[in-house]
């Protein structure tokens, strides 16, 4: 399986925040969800991917190429949807198309007008009158019109109403159907990912905690509930974080198999959602996620 | 490159109408203004406007996400400024001619030279500063000018004779040629500096 994006030991430091030794692979032909709390480093990682920021150390490769000397070629094949509007807001879509279309070799007007119709976007209204959802659709239409192989979306579902969010997820599923496209999107609405993501990348405080298939994540992680007298030094090692009440405990584990062997029927094992993982990982004492 | 230059026209469609009316206004209501100033304002209009639009962080993110290199973005700004200067000055010349406002080619040449010098200083500044700070910088610049004016004037007074003698010693052609060389030289140096700044810019 080929990697569309590869980060090798990438480090980027700011005054009050840093990404340390990021290793990341995005697999071709799949949807990879990028989760993490606000300020965990999602946008910084995406900016590194777009070469809006340059890494202090390490290597960023897109389509197997470095940005140095290949910037045009890489960006020809990439589509982007940012969490805020990047289009000139006083212009309408017709004019934006006039600016963006000639930038791409692969631009296809027919596809553009096709998506404008499907997304029900007005061509003659200024972008500033667009709702958040419309702006997002406009960006997506642009990315699809030049047949981007890799589409990067920063928080596309944030601030959208639930109906439209579902619609968007359906659209994304549609555009993935031919298997040629790769989608990478960041979100903190984890239920979106459970619907469409094949891979999950989890970032916390500038570090990637895991970068695995959805199936792996679901098999490895679980919520464990049981009586508090089961907790001792050995059993506690199985848990990433434990929450106790007077009689019971509830904990997140990343080693379901071992929990089953050690504690067996004495505990209740429940499937952990991504949100559970995010929540427990945040307060974890030992970072062996 | 052509697309990036054309972009400024698309963005400023409506402002261009304002541009023509501005020149006509100057012709009618400011009869005493030197044609040099009119040409200078006309020549700088589109580029100055373009900077206001591109100074916004969002448009930088857009341009840098499209298949353009940073080098190309800066180059199109400098080449675009020249193209638009020539076009707008020609247009201004046309309007002035129609309204029978006297000017000669020298006025245009001087205005172009002043534009190059003005742009050479302003463009790199625009890349360093956020648009919100430009006003502050201009204000500080004015204060510095006001404070520095007297010593500068005194200096000129003392050495004026030497300077005028030197200039008078040059032939007119020589004078204009060296003026043009300095203006264009500054513009080219500024281009290199802007490119250096923009390559390292963080969005």
XYZ file of C-alpha atoms in Angstrom:
492
model
C 0.000 0.000 0.000
C 1.405 3.346 -0.983
C 1.688 6.373 1.255
C 0.460 9.631 -0.198
C 1.915 11.623 2.658
C 4.885 10.736 4.764
C 6.286 12.675 7.703
C 9.604 11.455 9.054
C 10.672 12.826 12.437
C 9.206 16.208 11.645
C 9.751 18.879 14.248
C 8.369 22.387 14.212
C 8.852 24.699 17.168
C 7.007 27.882 18.020
C 7.412 30.105 21.034
C 4.698 28.462 23.064
C 4.012 25.249 21.198
C 5.897 22.615 19.295
C 5.374 19.539 17.175
C 7.995 16.993 18.144
C 9.241 14.126 16.025
C 6.074 13.601 14.078
C 5.899 10.382 12.072
C 2.823 10.097 9.954
C 1.687 8.104 6.958
C -1.462 8.643 4.955
C -2.474 5.663 2.859
C -3.535 6.088 -0.724
C -7.183 5.453 -1.522
C -8.494 5.763 2.034
C -10.119 8.270 4.332
C -7.866 9.182 7.226
C -9.371 11.077 10.111
C -7.187 13.408 12.108
C -8.343 13.874 15.678
C -7.080 15.770 18.632
C -8.201 18.439 21.057
C -8.104 22.123 20.159
C -4.527 23.299 20.078
C -3.108 19.773 19.816
C -1.319 20.643 16.556
C -3.801 19.636 13.855
C -3.694 22.869 11.889
C 0.080 23.121 12.186
C 0.442 19.599 10.802
C -1.841 20.473 7.904
C 0.044 23.667 7.177
C 3.270 21.660 7.053
C 1.536 19.377 4.582
C 0.651 22.356 2.367
C 4.119 23.925 2.723
C 2.593 27.003 4.337
C 5.041 26.245 7.134
C 8.432 24.658 6.797
C 9.664 22.047 9.244
C 12.641 22.861 11.473
C 13.814 19.269 11.202
C 12.721 16.041 9.548
C 11.249 15.295 6.167
C 7.826 15.900 4.642
C 7.050 13.949 1.498
C 3.869 14.248 -0.554
C 3.306 11.788 -3.421
C 6.832 10.613 -2.631
C 8.293 14.039 -3.407
C 9.876 16.810 -1.373
C 8.490 20.305 -1.702
C 11.866 21.687 -2.725
C 11.754 21.765 -6.511
C 8.400 19.966 -6.755
C 6.028 22.465 -5.193
C 3.991 23.084 -8.337
C 3.641 19.447 -9.206
C 2.560 18.482 -5.693
C -0.007 21.246 -5.425
C -1.455 20.472 -8.866
C -2.552 17.138 -7.418
C -3.760 18.439 -4.073
C -7.064 19.936 -3.027
C -7.649 21.953 0.126
C -10.539 22.939 2.345
C -9.580 25.211 5.229
C -11.562 25.835 8.360
C -12.011 29.491 7.481
C -12.723 31.191 4.202
C -9.614 31.816 2.090
C -11.331 33.202 -0.990
C -11.496 36.925 -1.697
C -14.719 37.598 0.092
C -15.961 40.465 -2.036
C -15.869 38.323 -5.165
C -18.512 35.907 -6.374
C -17.862 32.309 -7.366
C -17.665 33.161 -11.046
C -14.748 35.512 -10.410
C -13.090 33.127 -7.958
C -13.235 30.489 -10.685
C -11.550 32.962 -13.047
C -8.681 33.256 -10.589
C -8.344 29.623 -9.546
C -9.146 27.685 -12.720
C -6.140 28.880 -14.774
C -3.802 27.868 -11.943
C -4.451 24.165 -12.598
C -3.561 22.143 -15.673
C -6.306 19.634 -14.941
C -9.127 22.071 -14.358
C -12.422 20.970 -15.873
C -15.216 23.521 -16.156
C -17.823 20.854 -16.736
C -17.014 19.214 -13.411
C -17.012 22.603 -11.708
C -20.481 23.560 -12.914
C -21.675 20.036 -12.151
C -20.705 20.367 -8.481
C -21.965 23.953 -8.273
C -25.329 22.575 -9.337
C -25.253 19.607 -6.962
C -24.111 21.769 -4.053
C -26.745 24.398 -4.955
C -24.238 27.246 -4.827
C -25.054 30.697 -6.260
C -22.550 31.893 -8.876
C -23.277 35.592 -8.630
C -23.331 36.225 -4.907
C -20.301 37.510 -3.009
C -18.509 34.883 -0.932
C -19.014 36.959 2.221
C -22.758 36.279 2.033
C -22.096 32.501 2.083
C -22.808 30.442 5.165
C -20.026 28.323 6.628
C -21.453 25.266 4.901
C -21.606 27.014 1.532
C -18.008 28.209 1.846
C -16.944 24.689 2.607
C -18.854 23.341 -0.384
C -17.280 25.998 -2.601
C -13.782 24.918 -1.522
C -14.684 21.300 -2.086
C -16.073 22.068 -5.554
C -12.765 23.749 -6.439
C -10.773 20.749 -5.198
C -12.920 18.326 -7.183
C -12.843 20.421 -10.362
C -9.126 19.946 -10.803
C -9.465 16.283 -9.983
C -7.279 16.419 -6.882
C -5.901 13.013 -5.923
C -5.377 14.051 -2.343
C -7.822 16.327 -0.566
C -6.886 17.857 2.750
C -9.697 19.267 4.865
C -9.214 21.206 8.074
C -12.275 20.892 10.317
C -14.780 20.701 7.469
C -17.640 19.695 9.728
C -17.104 22.245 12.495
C -19.905 24.769 12.706
C -22.190 22.894 10.326
C -25.721 21.936 11.263
C -26.340 18.203 11.773
C -28.373 17.767 8.599
C -25.746 19.327 6.450
C -23.018 17.404 8.231
C -24.606 14.148 7.222
C -25.049 15.413 3.685
C -21.368 16.294 3.564
C -20.315 12.881 4.812
C -22.418 11.327 2.042
C -20.749 13.582 -0.516
C -17.336 12.585 0.801
C -18.261 8.937 0.603
C -19.365 9.487 -2.985
C -16.143 11.113 -4.099
C -14.149 8.308 -2.529
C -15.915 5.644 -4.494
C -13.473 5.199 -7.359
C -10.623 4.448 -4.926
C -8.217 6.811 -6.635
C -8.707 9.603 -4.156
C -7.246 10.019 -0.719
C -8.901 12.108 1.920
C -7.391 13.484 5.082
C -9.579 15.443 7.404
C -9.262 16.870 10.828
C -12.144 17.138 13.223
C -12.977 16.977 16.850
C -16.432 15.630 16.132
C -15.403 12.030 16.415
C -18.731 10.518 15.412
C -18.077 11.783 11.867
C -14.985 9.643 11.702
C -16.700 6.548 12.961
C -18.929 6.828 9.908
C -16.408 7.283 7.145
C -12.796 6.983 8.274
C -10.653 3.959 7.419
C -7.625 5.199 9.349
C -7.313 7.356 12.406
C -4.442 9.602 13.339
C -4.567 10.890 16.870
C -2.529 13.881 17.924
C -2.099 15.198 21.427
C 0.054 18.067 22.640
C 2.101 18.033 19.455
C 2.714 14.283 19.465
C 1.100 11.584 17.360
C -0.346 9.017 19.751
C -1.429 6.572 17.092
C -1.826 6.266 13.363
C -3.813 3.037 12.825
C -6.728 1.561 10.957
C -10.137 2.143 12.463
C -10.496 -1.587 12.951
C -7.236 -1.852 14.867
C -8.213 1.016 17.103
C -11.568 -0.559 17.836
C -9.980 -3.951 18.554
C -7.256 -2.642 20.804
C -9.106 -0.127 22.899
C -11.951 -0.805 25.264
C -13.637 0.589 28.327
C -13.344 -1.686 31.326
C -15.708 -1.483 34.285
C -15.495 -3.450 37.486
C -15.265 -3.509 41.238
C -12.570 -1.379 42.791
C -10.930 -4.306 44.683
C -9.739 -5.657 41.334
C -7.319 -2.781 41.039
C -3.768 -3.453 42.110
C -0.334 -2.569 40.845
C -0.403 -5.246 38.132
C -3.891 -4.709 36.829
C -3.529 -0.937 36.807
C -0.680 -1.276 34.327
C -3.243 -2.436 31.786
C -5.056 0.857 31.874
C -4.255 4.163 30.272
C -6.371 5.997 32.755
C -8.567 4.862 35.581
C -11.510 6.665 37.092
C -12.637 5.500 40.527
C -15.780 5.912 42.533
C -16.236 4.441 46.031
C -16.974 0.888 44.859
C -16.282 0.778 41.125
C -13.754 1.833 38.597
C -13.946 2.605 34.916
C -10.827 2.623 32.789
C -9.540 2.731 29.242
C -7.239 -0.001 28.053
C -5.294 -0.433 24.848
C -4.741 -4.116 25.422
C -8.121 -5.840 25.455
C -6.622 -9.321 25.068
C -4.509 -9.005 28.193
C -7.419 -7.610 30.215
C -9.483 -10.623 29.202
C -6.791 -13.082 30.302
C -6.084 -11.381 33.590
C -9.515 -10.239 34.688
C -11.791 -12.393 32.534
C -15.403 -12.376 33.590
C -14.882 -10.259 36.661
C -15.080 -7.060 34.610
C -17.400 -5.669 31.959
C -15.647 -4.804 28.723
C -17.317 -2.261 26.453
C -16.334 -0.904 23.091
C -14.551 2.432 23.409
C -15.592 5.234 21.102
C -13.031 7.660 19.725
C -14.442 10.211 22.084
C -13.730 7.912 25.036
C -10.189 7.478 23.808
C -9.735 11.215 23.394
C -11.158 11.905 26.817
C -9.136 9.303 28.695
C -5.929 9.890 26.764
C -6.064 13.539 27.689
C -5.704 12.922 31.390
C -3.462 9.893 31.104
C -0.611 9.676 33.561
C 1.561 7.342 31.564
C 1.607 7.902 27.857
C 1.804 4.381 26.532
C -1.154 4.840 24.207
C 2.590 34.342 -13.955
C 0.075 35.894 -16.336
C -2.764 34.429 -14.246
C -1.429 35.955 -11.076
C -1.124 39.354 -12.735
C -4.591 39.079 -14.248
C -5.966 38.226 -10.816
C -5.495 41.826 -9.657
C -7.735 43.074 -12.445
C -10.462 40.562 -11.597
C -10.393 41.566 -7.948
C -10.397 45.271 -8.695
C -13.048 45.363 -11.405
C -15.175 47.880 -9.571
C -12.283 49.942 -8.271
C -11.191 50.542 -11.851
C -14.288 52.629 -12.501
C -13.325 54.659 -9.481
C -9.840 54.986 -10.925
C -11.015 56.692 -14.095
C -13.328 58.984 -12.182
C -10.452 59.864 -9.849
C -8.332 61.044 -12.768
C -11.205 63.038 -14.252
C -11.816 64.568 -10.825
C -8.180 65.611 -10.578
C -8.290 67.114 -14.050
C -11.330 69.241 -13.280
C -10.933 70.199 -9.667
C -7.211 70.291 -9.230
C -6.124 72.257 -12.250
C -2.905 73.355 -10.600
C -1.631 69.930 -9.716
C 1.522 68.912 -11.470
C 0.845 66.244 -14.091
C 3.700 64.283 -12.489
C 1.580 63.763 -9.392
C -1.422 62.667 -11.446
C 0.700 60.111 -13.300
C 2.232 58.913 -10.054
C -1.156 58.414 -8.373
C -2.486 56.677 -11.480
C 0.539 54.407 -11.762
C 0.480 53.351 -8.130
C -3.286 52.908 -7.844
C -3.705 49.274 -8.921
C -0.588 47.984 -7.178
C -1.404 49.728 -3.925
C -4.924 48.319 -4.021
C -3.622 44.854 -4.832
C -1.453 44.971 -1.754
C -4.385 45.748 0.464
C -6.148 42.640 -0.853
C -3.139 40.368 -0.740
C -2.001 41.604 2.636
C -4.783 39.614 4.223
C -3.479 36.357 5.657
C -6.295 34.404 4.028
C -5.368 35.399 0.506
C -1.769 34.421 1.197
C -2.988 31.011 2.300
C -5.028 30.709 -0.877
C -2.218 31.773 -3.218
C 0.267 29.512 -1.506
C -2.066 26.532 -1.623
C -2.475 26.884 -5.376
C 0.244 25.457 -7.587
C 2.419 28.555 -7.445
C 5.837 28.898 -5.873
C 6.573 31.771 -3.527
C 9.178 33.023 -5.953
C 6.534 33.255 -8.661
C 4.094 35.082 -6.389
C 6.669 37.792 -5.623
C 7.823 37.974 -9.246
C 4.278 38.471 -10.475
C 3.849 41.270 -7.962
C 6.904 43.157 -9.250
C 6.282 42.503 -12.920
C 2.569 43.138 -12.464
C 3.291 46.494 -10.854
C 5.306 47.522 -13.913
C 2.651 46.303 -16.336
C -0.135 48.076 -14.467
C 1.949 51.209 -14.099
C 2.468 51.400 -17.847
C -1.180 50.667 -18.620
C -2.562 53.118 -16.060
C -0.180 55.879 -17.034
C -1.149 55.389 -20.658
C -4.773 55.554 -19.654
C -4.188 58.650 -17.528
C -2.297 60.181 -20.431
C -5.275 59.495 -22.673
C -7.709 61.084 -20.236
C -5.482 64.144 -19.752
C -5.123 64.498 -23.510
C -8.875 64.318 -24.020
C -9.409 67.051 -21.448
C -6.620 69.110 -22.887
C -4.495 69.068 -19.746
C -0.945 69.964 -20.696
C 1.857 67.491 -20.017
C 4.919 66.120 -21.697
C 6.780 62.839 -21.832
C 9.223 64.017 -19.190
C 6.404 64.226 -16.645
C 5.587 60.585 -17.303
C 9.222 59.563 -17.034
C 9.679 61.361 -13.729
C 6.448 59.885 -12.354
C 7.582 56.403 -13.404
C 10.934 56.938 -11.700
C 9.238 58.126 -8.514
C 6.907 55.135 -8.651
C 9.835 52.722 -8.869
C 11.507 54.346 -5.879
C 8.276 54.443 -3.880
C 7.487 50.796 -4.725
C 11.046 49.708 -3.962
C 10.621 50.843 -0.374
C 6.952 50.033 0.103
C 6.774 46.476 -1.296
C 9.207 44.758 1.105
C 7.588 46.641 3.983
C 4.210 45.274 2.977
C 5.635 41.763 3.141
C 7.109 42.277 6.588
C 4.251 44.138 8.205
C 0.664 43.188 8.744
C -1.681 45.599 6.947
C -2.932 46.841 10.288
C 0.530 48.135 11.156
C 1.131 49.931 7.881
C -0.716 52.996 9.176
C 1.435 53.074 12.303
C 4.612 52.749 10.276
C 3.556 55.550 7.948
C 2.788 57.717 10.968
C 6.187 57.009 12.518
C 7.790 57.615 9.133
C 6.142 61.010 8.940
C 7.380 61.949 12.419
C 10.892 60.832 11.534
C 10.672 62.884 8.358
C 9.443 65.910 10.256
C 12.234 65.618 12.810
C 14.844 64.742 10.223
C 13.814 67.480 7.836
C 15.639 70.316 9.582
C 19.036 68.648 9.931
C 18.700 67.416 6.365
C 17.860 70.886 5.137
C 20.804 72.339 7.059
C 23.081 69.714 5.542
C 21.797 70.550 2.075
C 22.258 74.257 2.701
C 25.885 73.734 3.645
C 26.689 71.448 0.787
C 24.170 72.751 -1.711
C 26.759 74.528 -3.775
C 28.813 71.371 -4.214
C 25.715 69.317 -5.062
C 24.278 71.834 -7.525
C 27.654 72.191 -9.122
C 27.931 68.470 -9.491
C 24.433 68.146 -10.941
C 24.866 71.151 -13.201
C 28.036 69.578 -14.446
C 26.087 66.607 -15.764
C 24.337 66.807 -19.078
C 20.537 66.563 -19.005
C 20.567 63.201 -20.708
C 23.161 61.942 -18.278
C 21.075 63.222 -15.399
C 17.928 61.470 -16.514
C 19.741 58.286 -17.376
C 21.391 58.073 -13.997
C 18.042 58.870 -12.349
C 16.416 56.030 -14.268
C 19.288 53.682 -13.434
C 19.014 54.459 -9.722
C 15.224 54.008 -9.714
C 15.329 50.714 -11.583
C 18.315 49.531 -9.561
C 16.457 50.160 -6.316
C 13.422 48.333 -7.685
C 15.487 45.271 -8.565
C 17.222 45.226 -5.182
C 13.831 45.525 -3.525
C 12.602 42.545 -5.574
C 15.432 40.380 -4.278
C 14.774 41.492 -0.694
C 11.025 40.847 -0.987
C 11.685 37.392 -2.331
C 13.996 36.661 0.575
C 11.353 37.837 3.064
C 8.449 36.029 1.407
C 10.276 32.698 1.218
C 10.514 32.702 4.986
C 7.067 34.034 5.726
C 4.799 31.970 7.942
C 1.052 31.808 7.319
